[in-house]
Amino acid sequence: MTATKAKNTGWVRHIFGRYVSGDSPRKIAQALNEQGIASSRGGTWVHTALYPDAKGVGMLGNPMYAGKPVWNRTKWLHHPVSGKRVRSMRPESEWVITEDPALRIVDEDVWQAACARAKSQRHGTSERKTTTGKGSGGRSPKYLFSGLLRCGTCGAAYVVVDRYQYGCSYNRDRVASVCANSIRVARTTVEAVLLDDVRRELLGPAAYAAFEQEAKENCSVEMRPTPHRLAGHSRKRASRPTTS
């Protein structure tokens, strides 16, 4: 084993150990970024890469680290509209789980403890969604300007960070060591200012003039004589009774 691989293996065990001890994926990712530990791709850490997804996508839910590679997990389908090939998850009953001790990084007891905690958290989230319609898992609520605003410091998306304020997603998820912009802006302020600009642009004289011109052009096209309309008009005239 190379020194680099051994170091990476140590950090994998460190991550699993912290999760089993009670730390959240977000807290673990933030701590790794504060220590300057690069991710497997050489960048910074984000909690979604660690989150133990039920499909085995995140590190903490990936059985590969327990020496149990999974095959036949996904399949490729052609999108009926775009025609592009898209990856789709197969039912878990179709997965093929094998044993390869050479790939094991975390001990079985640690892996089982991580799985138990992940299952418990998913169960709790499911119950909250059932009773309140809300939960901490899955996609966050979509607000008016989420994903459309950008941080002026690092370029990451400015998102709603606590229902009431917009803030830099990198500062929130990857801490100040990645982006030092901790400015929070009230959601009501952002939406009021931007909507006022939109309203002014849409309802201003220039916008109205453009709308009027387009309406006139559409009307002229609709009223323009066509062979079909001329033929219909001729048939109507021919069918009219003549008077003496």
PDB file of C-alpha atoms in Angstrom:
ATOM      1  CA  MET A   1       0.000   0.000   0.000  1.00  0.00           C
ATOM      2  CA  THR A   2       1.368   3.428  -0.943  1.00  0.00           C
ATOM      3  CA  ALA A   3       1.714   6.209   1.620  1.00  0.00           C
ATOM      4  CA  THR A   4      -1.020   8.236  -0.109  1.00  0.00           C
ATOM      5  CA  LYS A   5      -3.438   5.319  -0.125  1.00  0.00           C
ATOM      6  CA  ALA A   6      -2.688   4.548   3.503  1.00  0.00           C
ATOM      7  CA  LYS A   7      -3.355   8.193   4.409  1.00  0.00           C
ATOM      8  CA  ASN A   8      -6.659   8.177   2.513  1.00  0.00           C
ATOM      9  CA  THR A   9      -7.637   4.917   4.196  1.00  0.00           C
ATOM     10  CA  GLY A  10      -6.971   6.518   7.558  1.00  0.00           C
ATOM     11  CA  TRP A  11      -9.275   9.438   6.754  1.00  0.00           C
ATOM     12  CA  VAL A  12     -12.035   7.077   5.635  1.00  0.00           C
ATOM     13  CA  ARG A  13     -11.841   5.327   9.006  1.00  0.00           C
ATOM     14  CA  HIS A  14     -11.765   8.716  10.719  1.00  0.00           C
ATOM     15  CA  ILE A  15     -14.967   9.782   8.933  1.00  0.00           C
ATOM     16  CA  PHE A  16     -16.798   6.570   9.813  1.00  0.00           C
ATOM     17  CA  GLY A  17     -15.590   6.794  13.411  1.00  0.00           C
ATOM     18  CA  ARG A  18     -16.894  10.336  13.831  1.00  0.00           C
ATOM     19  CA  TYR A  19     -20.239   9.434  12.292  1.00  0.00           C
ATOM     20  CA  VAL A  20     -20.696   6.421  14.542  1.00  0.00           C
ATOM     21  CA  SER A  21     -19.757   8.641  17.507  1.00  0.00           C
ATOM     22  CA  GLY A  22     -22.639  10.982  16.684  1.00  0.00           C
ATOM     23  CA  ASP A  23     -21.276  13.694  14.404  1.00  0.00           C
ATOM     24  CA  SER A  24     -23.430  14.690  11.427  1.00  0.00           C
ATOM     25  CA  PRO A  25     -22.097  14.497   7.839  1.00  0.00           C
ATOM     26  CA  ARG A  26     -22.194  18.319   7.687  1.00  0.00           C
ATOM     27  CA  LYS A  27     -20.108  18.660  10.845  1.00  0.00           C
ATOM     28  CA  ILE A  28     -17.604  16.064   9.597  1.00  0.00           C
ATOM     29  CA  ALA A  29     -17.244  17.781   6.208  1.00  0.00           C
ATOM     30  CA  GLN A  30     -16.741  21.165   7.843  1.00  0.00           C
ATOM     31  CA  ALA A  31     -14.054  19.783  10.161  1.00  0.00           C
ATOM     32  CA  LEU A  32     -12.177  18.206   7.237  1.00  0.00           C
ATOM     33  CA  ASN A  33     -12.226  21.498   5.345  1.00  0.00           C
ATOM     34  CA  GLU A  34     -11.004  23.405   8.396  1.00  0.00           C
ATOM     35  CA  GLN A  35      -8.075  20.985   8.637  1.00  0.00           C
ATOM     36  CA  GLY A  36      -7.289  21.420   4.942  1.00  0.00           C
ATOM     37  CA  ILE A  37      -7.919  17.753   4.100  1.00  0.00           C
ATOM     38  CA  ALA A  38      -8.634  17.371   0.388  1.00  0.00           C
ATOM     39  CA  SER A  39     -11.441  15.135  -0.824  1.00  0.00           C
ATOM     40  CA  SER A  40     -10.773  12.094  -3.013  1.00  0.00           C
ATOM     41  CA  ARG A  41     -11.103  14.358  -6.064  1.00  0.00           C
ATOM     42  CA  GLY A  42      -8.688  16.909  -4.677  1.00  0.00           C
ATOM     43  CA  GLY A  43     -11.326  19.521  -3.799  1.00  0.00           C
ATOM     44  CA  THR A  44     -13.158  20.454  -0.639  1.00  0.00           C
ATOM     45  CA  TRP A  45     -15.652  18.327   1.240  1.00  0.00           C
ATOM     46  CA  VAL A  46     -19.422  18.736   1.159  1.00  0.00           C
ATOM     47  CA  HIS A  47     -21.791  16.864   3.443  1.00  0.00           C
ATOM     48  CA  THR A  48     -23.835  15.400   0.591  1.00  0.00           C
ATOM     49  CA  ALA A  49     -20.806  13.346  -0.484  1.00  0.00           C
ATOM     50  CA  LEU A  50     -20.806  11.688   2.947  1.00  0.00           C
ATOM     51  CA  TYR A  51     -24.533  11.393   3.611  1.00  0.00           C
ATOM     52  CA  PRO A  52     -25.511   7.681   3.850  1.00  0.00           C
ATOM     53  CA  ASP A  53     -28.067   7.572   1.074  1.00  0.00           C
ATOM     54  CA  ALA A  54     -30.302   4.489   1.079  1.00  0.00           C
ATOM     55  CA  LYS A  55     -29.081   3.753  -2.454  1.00  0.00           C
ATOM     56  CA  GLY A  56     -25.473   3.482  -1.262  1.00  0.00           C
ATOM     57  CA  VAL A  57     -24.303   6.649  -2.991  1.00  0.00           C
ATOM     58  CA  GLY A  58     -22.712   8.618  -0.112  1.00  0.00           C
ATOM     59  CA  MET A  59     -19.486   7.401   1.494  1.00  0.00           C
ATOM     60  CA  LEU A  60     -21.129   6.512   4.810  1.00  0.00           C
ATOM     61  CA  GLY A  61     -23.661   4.296   3.052  1.00  0.00           C
ATOM     62  CA  ASN A  62     -21.363   2.733   0.461  1.00  0.00           C
ATOM     63  CA  PRO A  63     -20.769  -0.976   1.211  1.00  0.00           C
ATOM     64  CA  MET A  64     -17.556  -0.878  -0.841  1.00  0.00           C
ATOM     65  CA  TYR A  65     -15.766   0.466   2.244  1.00  0.00           C
ATOM     66  CA  ALA A  66     -16.856  -2.672   4.115  1.00  0.00           C
ATOM     67  CA  GLY A  67     -15.469  -4.931   1.389  1.00  0.00           C
ATOM     68  CA  LYS A  68     -18.886  -5.538  -0.161  1.00  0.00           C
ATOM     69  CA  PRO A  69     -18.933  -4.186  -3.717  1.00  0.00           C
ATOM     70  CA  VAL A  70     -22.381  -3.985  -5.280  1.00  0.00           C
ATOM     71  CA  TRP A  71     -23.024  -4.850  -8.919  1.00  0.00           C
ATOM     72  CA  ASN A  72     -26.057  -4.370 -11.130  1.00  0.00           C
ATOM     73  CA  ARG A  73     -27.165  -1.359  -9.093  1.00  0.00           C
ATOM     74  CA  THR A  74     -28.035   0.847 -12.069  1.00  0.00           C
ATOM     75  CA  LYS A  75     -29.121   0.550 -15.665  1.00  0.00           C
ATOM     76  CA  TRP A  76     -29.095   2.824 -18.695  1.00  0.00           C
ATOM     77  CA  LEU A  77     -32.330   3.882 -20.338  1.00  0.00           C
ATOM     78  CA  HIS A  78     -33.175   6.103 -23.290  1.00  0.00           C
ATOM     79  CA  HIS A  79     -35.156   9.186 -22.328  1.00  0.00           C
ATOM     80  CA  PRO A  80     -38.453   9.100 -24.270  1.00  0.00           C
ATOM     81  CA  VAL A  81     -38.319  12.826 -25.089  1.00  0.00           C
ATOM     82  CA  SER A  82     -34.655  13.790 -25.425  1.00  0.00           C
ATOM     83  CA  GLY A  83     -33.453  10.385 -26.649  1.00  0.00           C
ATOM     84  CA  LYS A  84     -30.398  10.687 -24.382  1.00  0.00           C
ATOM     85  CA  ARG A  85     -29.126   7.798 -22.275  1.00  0.00           C
ATOM     86  CA  VAL A  86     -29.900   8.308 -18.589  1.00  0.00           C
ATOM     87  CA  ARG A  87     -28.802   6.258 -15.592  1.00  0.00           C
ATOM     88  CA  SER A  88     -31.611   4.741 -13.512  1.00  0.00           C
ATOM     89  CA  MET A  89     -31.496   2.859 -10.204  1.00  0.00           C
ATOM     90  CA  ARG A  90     -32.560  -0.774 -10.246  1.00  0.00           C
ATOM     91  CA  PRO A  91     -34.715  -2.186  -7.419  1.00  0.00           C
ATOM     92  CA  GLU A  92     -32.583  -3.300  -4.489  1.00  0.00           C
ATOM     93  CA  SER A  93     -33.797  -6.859  -5.067  1.00  0.00           C
ATOM     94  CA  GLU A  94     -31.809  -6.893  -8.321  1.00  0.00           C
ATOM     95  CA  TRP A  95     -28.520  -5.768  -6.746  1.00  0.00           C
ATOM     96  CA  VAL A  96     -25.683  -8.276  -6.627  1.00  0.00           C
ATOM     97  CA  ILE A  97     -23.637  -7.885  -3.430  1.00  0.00           C
ATOM     98  CA  THR A  98     -20.305  -9.702  -3.291  1.00  0.00           C
ATOM     99  CA  GLU A  99     -17.611 -10.119  -0.644  1.00  0.00           C
ATOM    100  CA  ASP A 100     -14.042  -8.914  -1.254  1.00  0.00           C
ATOM    101  CA  PRO A 101     -12.019  -8.650   1.980  1.00  0.00           C
ATOM    102  CA  ALA A 102      -9.161  -6.975   0.093  1.00  0.00           C
ATOM    103  CA  LEU A 103     -11.380  -3.902  -0.405  1.00  0.00           C
ATOM    104  CA  ARG A 104     -12.420  -3.597   3.246  1.00  0.00           C
ATOM    105  CA  ILE A 105     -11.349  -0.369   4.961  1.00  0.00           C
ATOM    106  CA  VAL A 106     -13.702  -0.147   7.954  1.00  0.00           C
ATOM    107  CA  ASP A 107     -14.303  -2.962  10.424  1.00  0.00           C
ATOM    108  CA  GLU A 108     -17.588  -4.833  10.273  1.00  0.00           C
ATOM    109  CA  ASP A 109     -18.772  -3.562  13.657  1.00  0.00           C
ATOM    110  CA  VAL A 110     -18.166   0.040  12.601  1.00  0.00           C
ATOM    111  CA  TRP A 111     -19.946  -0.551   9.296  1.00  0.00           C
ATOM    112  CA  GLN A 112     -22.956  -2.124  11.036  1.00  0.00           C
ATOM    113  CA  ALA A 113     -23.081   0.745  13.529  1.00  0.00           C
ATOM    114  CA  ALA A 114     -23.033   3.281  10.679  1.00  0.00           C
ATOM    115  CA  CYS A 115     -25.827   1.414   8.888  1.00  0.00           C
ATOM    116  CA  ALA A 116     -27.898   1.274  12.069  1.00  0.00           C
ATOM    117  CA  ARG A 117     -27.555   5.003  12.686  1.00  0.00           C
ATOM    118  CA  ALA A 118     -28.371   5.841   9.060  1.00  0.00           C
ATOM    119  CA  LYS A 119     -31.465   3.605   9.155  1.00  0.00           C
ATOM    120  CA  SER A 120     -32.604   5.192  12.397  1.00  0.00           C
ATOM    121  CA  GLN A 121     -32.199   8.694  10.978  1.00  0.00           C
ATOM    122  CA  ARG A 122     -34.109   7.828   7.820  1.00  0.00           C
ATOM    123  CA  HIS A 123     -36.896   6.324   9.916  1.00  0.00           C
ATOM    124  CA  GLY A 124     -37.058   9.483  12.027  1.00  0.00           C
ATOM    125  CA  THR A 125     -37.170  11.669   8.932  1.00  0.00           C
ATOM    126  CA  SER A 126     -39.948   9.524   7.469  1.00  0.00           C
ATOM    127  CA  GLU A 127     -42.007   9.872  10.649  1.00  0.00           C
ATOM    128  CA  ARG A 128     -41.546  13.671  10.692  1.00  0.00           C
ATOM    129  CA  LYS A 129     -42.688  13.869   7.089  1.00  0.00           C
ATOM    130  CA  THR A 130     -45.736  11.769   7.895  1.00  0.00           C
ATOM    131  CA  THR A 131     -46.789  13.813  10.933  1.00  0.00           C
ATOM    132  CA  THR A 132     -45.734  17.317   9.871  1.00  0.00           C
ATOM    133  CA  GLY A 133     -45.179  17.089   6.121  1.00  0.00           C
ATOM    134  CA  LYS A 134     -41.590  18.203   6.681  1.00  0.00           C
ATOM    135  CA  GLY A 135     -38.274  16.448   7.158  1.00  0.00           C
ATOM    136  CA  SER A 136     -34.566  17.079   7.128  1.00  0.00           C
ATOM    137  CA  GLY A 137     -33.822  14.589   4.361  1.00  0.00           C
ATOM    138  CA  GLY A 138     -34.198  15.004   0.618  1.00  0.00           C
ATOM    139  CA  ARG A 139     -34.406  18.170  -1.410  1.00  0.00           C
ATOM    140  CA  SER A 140     -34.759  21.448   0.446  1.00  0.00           C
ATOM    141  CA  PRO A 141     -37.770  23.704  -0.156  1.00  0.00           C
ATOM    142  CA  LYS A 142     -37.497  25.721  -3.340  1.00  0.00           C
ATOM    143  CA  TYR A 143     -37.616  29.457  -2.723  1.00  0.00           C
ATOM    144  CA  LEU A 144     -38.138  32.201  -5.274  1.00  0.00           C
ATOM    145  CA  PHE A 145     -34.494  32.987  -6.077  1.00  0.00           C
ATOM    146  CA  SER A 146     -32.735  29.828  -4.820  1.00  0.00           C
ATOM    147  CA  GLY A 147     -29.961  28.850  -7.220  1.00  0.00           C
ATOM    148  CA  LEU A 148     -30.251  32.058  -9.252  1.00  0.00           C
ATOM    149  CA  LEU A 149     -28.025  34.185  -7.019  1.00  0.00           C
ATOM    150  CA  ARG A 150     -24.238  33.866  -6.886  1.00  0.00           C
ATOM    151  CA  CYS A 151     -21.667  34.633  -4.203  1.00  0.00           C
ATOM    152  CA  GLY A 152     -19.450  37.544  -5.177  1.00  0.00           C
ATOM    153  CA  THR A 153     -16.488  35.971  -3.354  1.00  0.00           C
ATOM    154  CA  CYS A 154     -16.373  32.359  -4.560  1.00  0.00           C
ATOM    155  CA  GLY A 155     -19.093  32.155  -7.223  1.00  0.00           C
ATOM    156  CA  ALA A 156     -21.098  29.466  -5.432  1.00  0.00           C
ATOM    157  CA  ALA A 157     -24.898  29.603  -5.293  1.00  0.00           C
ATOM    158  CA  TYR A 158     -26.542  31.935  -2.786  1.00  0.00           C
ATOM    159  CA  VAL A 159     -29.309  29.889  -1.191  1.00  0.00           C
ATOM    160  CA  VAL A 160     -31.820  30.151   1.623  1.00  0.00           C
ATOM    161  CA  VAL A 161     -29.798  29.022   4.628  1.00  0.00           C
ATOM    162  CA  ASP A 162     -32.372  29.167   7.412  1.00  0.00           C
ATOM    163  CA  ARG A 163     -35.770  29.919   5.795  1.00  0.00           C
ATOM    164  CA  TYR A 164     -35.352  33.629   6.490  1.00  0.00           C
ATOM    165  CA  GLN A 165     -31.988  34.530   4.957  1.00  0.00           C
ATOM    166  CA  TYR A 166     -29.945  33.990   1.807  1.00  0.00           C
ATOM    167  CA  GLY A 167     -26.278  33.107   2.189  1.00  0.00           C
ATOM    168  CA  CYS A 168     -23.334  31.509   0.385  1.00  0.00           C
ATOM    169  CA  SER A 169     -23.800  27.739   0.138  1.00  0.00           C
ATOM    170  CA  TYR A 170     -20.035  27.127   0.293  1.00  0.00           C
ATOM    171  CA  ASN A 171     -19.692  29.193   3.462  1.00  0.00           C
ATOM    172  CA  ARG A 172     -22.566  27.273   5.026  1.00  0.00           C
ATOM    173  CA  ASP A 173     -21.610  23.769   3.884  1.00  0.00           C
ATOM    174  CA  ARG A 174     -17.815  24.012   3.589  1.00  0.00           C
ATOM    175  CA  VAL A 175     -17.086  26.705   6.226  1.00  0.00           C
ATOM    176  CA  ALA A 176     -15.009  29.893   6.091  1.00  0.00           C
ATOM    177  CA  SER A 177     -11.827  28.084   5.067  1.00  0.00           C
ATOM    178  CA  VAL A 178     -13.445  27.561   1.658  1.00  0.00           C
ATOM    179  CA  CYS A 179     -15.378  30.856   1.381  1.00  0.00           C
ATOM    180  CA  ALA A 180     -15.092  33.662   3.932  1.00  0.00           C
ATOM    181  CA  ASN A 181     -18.291  35.379   2.796  1.00  0.00           C
ATOM    182  CA  SER A 182     -20.576  34.960   5.804  1.00  0.00           C
ATOM    183  CA  ILE A 183     -22.952  37.778   4.828  1.00  0.00           C
ATOM    184  CA  ARG A 184     -26.605  36.865   5.268  1.00  0.00           C
ATOM    185  CA  VAL A 185     -29.357  38.841   3.557  1.00  0.00           C
ATOM    186  CA  ALA A 186     -32.986  38.719   4.640  1.00  0.00           C
ATOM    187  CA  ARG A 187     -35.117  36.767   2.177  1.00  0.00           C
ATOM    188  CA  THR A 188     -37.807  39.459   2.275  1.00  0.00           C
ATOM    189  CA  THR A 189     -35.237  42.109   1.337  1.00  0.00           C
ATOM    190  CA  VAL A 190     -33.795  40.108  -1.559  1.00  0.00           C
ATOM    191  CA  GLU A 191     -37.195  39.250  -2.982  1.00  0.00           C
ATOM    192  CA  ALA A 192     -38.577  42.781  -2.558  1.00  0.00           C
ATOM    193  CA  VAL A 193     -35.622  44.422  -4.320  1.00  0.00           C
ATOM    194  CA  LEU A 194     -35.381  41.916  -7.176  1.00  0.00           C
ATOM    195  CA  LEU A 195     -39.138  41.729  -7.724  1.00  0.00           C
ATOM    196  CA  ASP A 196     -39.276  45.518  -7.830  1.00  0.00           C
ATOM    197  CA  ASP A 197     -36.692  45.462 -10.633  1.00  0.00           C
ATOM    198  CA  VAL A 198     -38.639  42.776 -12.478  1.00  0.00           C
ATOM    199  CA  ARG A 199     -41.877  44.703 -12.067  1.00  0.00           C
ATOM    200  CA  ARG A 200     -40.264  47.905 -13.309  1.00  0.00           C
ATOM    201  CA  GLU A 201     -38.810  46.160 -16.358  1.00  0.00           C
ATOM    202  CA  LEU A 202     -42.018  44.308 -17.229  1.00  0.00           C
ATOM    203  CA  LEU A 203     -44.427  47.207 -16.671  1.00  0.00           C
ATOM    204  CA  GLY A 204     -42.241  50.057 -17.912  1.00  0.00           C
ATOM    205  CA  PRO A 205     -42.983  52.099 -21.094  1.00  0.00           C
ATOM    206  CA  ALA A 206     -40.380  50.227 -23.140  1.00  0.00           C
ATOM    207  CA  ALA A 207     -41.823  46.845 -22.209  1.00  0.00           C
ATOM    208  CA  TYR A 208     -45.362  48.015 -22.979  1.00  0.00           C
ATOM    209  CA  ALA A 209     -44.278  49.394 -26.380  1.00  0.00           C
ATOM    210  CA  ALA A 210     -42.618  46.070 -27.239  1.00  0.00           C
ATOM    211  CA  PHE A 211     -45.766  44.196 -26.196  1.00  0.00           C
ATOM    212  CA  GLU A 212     -47.976  46.519 -28.270  1.00  0.00           C
ATOM    213  CA  GLN A 213     -45.773  46.110 -31.342  1.00  0.00           C
ATOM    214  CA  GLU A 214     -45.760  42.309 -31.026  1.00  0.00           C
ATOM    215  CA  ALA A 215     -49.548  42.279 -30.589  1.00  0.00           C
ATOM    216  CA  LYS A 216     -50.002  44.355 -33.751  1.00  0.00           C
ATOM    217  CA  GLU A 217     -47.713  42.040 -35.705  1.00  0.00           C
ATOM    218  CA  ASN A 218     -49.619  38.971 -34.493  1.00  0.00           C
ATOM    219  CA  CYS A 219     -52.931  40.581 -35.432  1.00  0.00           C
ATOM    220  CA  SER A 220     -51.675  41.489 -38.889  1.00  0.00           C
ATOM    221  CA  VAL A 221     -50.569  37.897 -39.444  1.00  0.00           C
ATOM    222  CA  GLU A 222     -53.939  36.568 -38.297  1.00  0.00           C
ATOM    223  CA  MET A 223     -55.855  38.955 -40.593  1.00  0.00           C
ATOM    224  CA  ARG A 224     -53.627  38.437 -43.639  1.00  0.00           C
ATOM    225  CA  PRO A 225     -55.566  36.797 -46.541  1.00  0.00           C
ATOM    226  CA  THR A 226     -54.569  33.221 -47.314  1.00  0.00           C
ATOM    227  CA  PRO A 227     -55.654  30.921 -50.183  1.00  0.00           C
ATOM    228  CA  HIS A 228     -57.734  28.916 -47.720  1.00  0.00           C
ATOM    229  CA  ARG A 229     -59.507  32.017 -46.405  1.00  0.00           C
ATOM    230  CA  LEU A 230     -60.066  33.399 -49.929  1.00  0.00           C
ATOM    231  CA  ALA A 231     -61.559  30.101 -51.078  1.00  0.00           C
ATOM    232  CA  GLY A 232     -63.881  30.028 -48.100  1.00  0.00           C
ATOM    233  CA  HIS A 233     -64.948  33.608 -48.735  1.00  0.00           C
ATOM    234  CA  SER A 234     -65.700  32.781 -52.390  1.00  0.00           C
ATOM    235  CA  ARG A 235     -67.796  29.782 -51.399  1.00  0.00           C
ATOM    236  CA  LYS A 236     -69.835  31.892 -49.009  1.00  0.00           C
ATOM    237  CA  ARG A 237     -70.529  34.485 -51.702  1.00  0.00           C
ATOM    238  CA  ALA A 238     -71.492  31.806 -54.223  1.00  0.00           C
ATOM    239  CA  SER A 239     -73.949  30.219 -51.785  1.00  0.00           C
ATOM    240  CA  ARG A 240     -75.782  33.453 -51.014  1.00  0.00           C
ATOM    241  CA  PRO A 241     -79.311  33.577 -52.599  1.00  0.00           C
ATOM    242  CA  THR A 242     -79.653  36.137 -55.363  1.00  0.00           C
ATOM    243  CA  THR A 243     -82.356  38.750 -55.341  1.00  0.00           C
ATOM    244  CA  SER A 244     -84.247  39.955 -58.384  1.00  0.00           C
TER     245      SER A 244
END
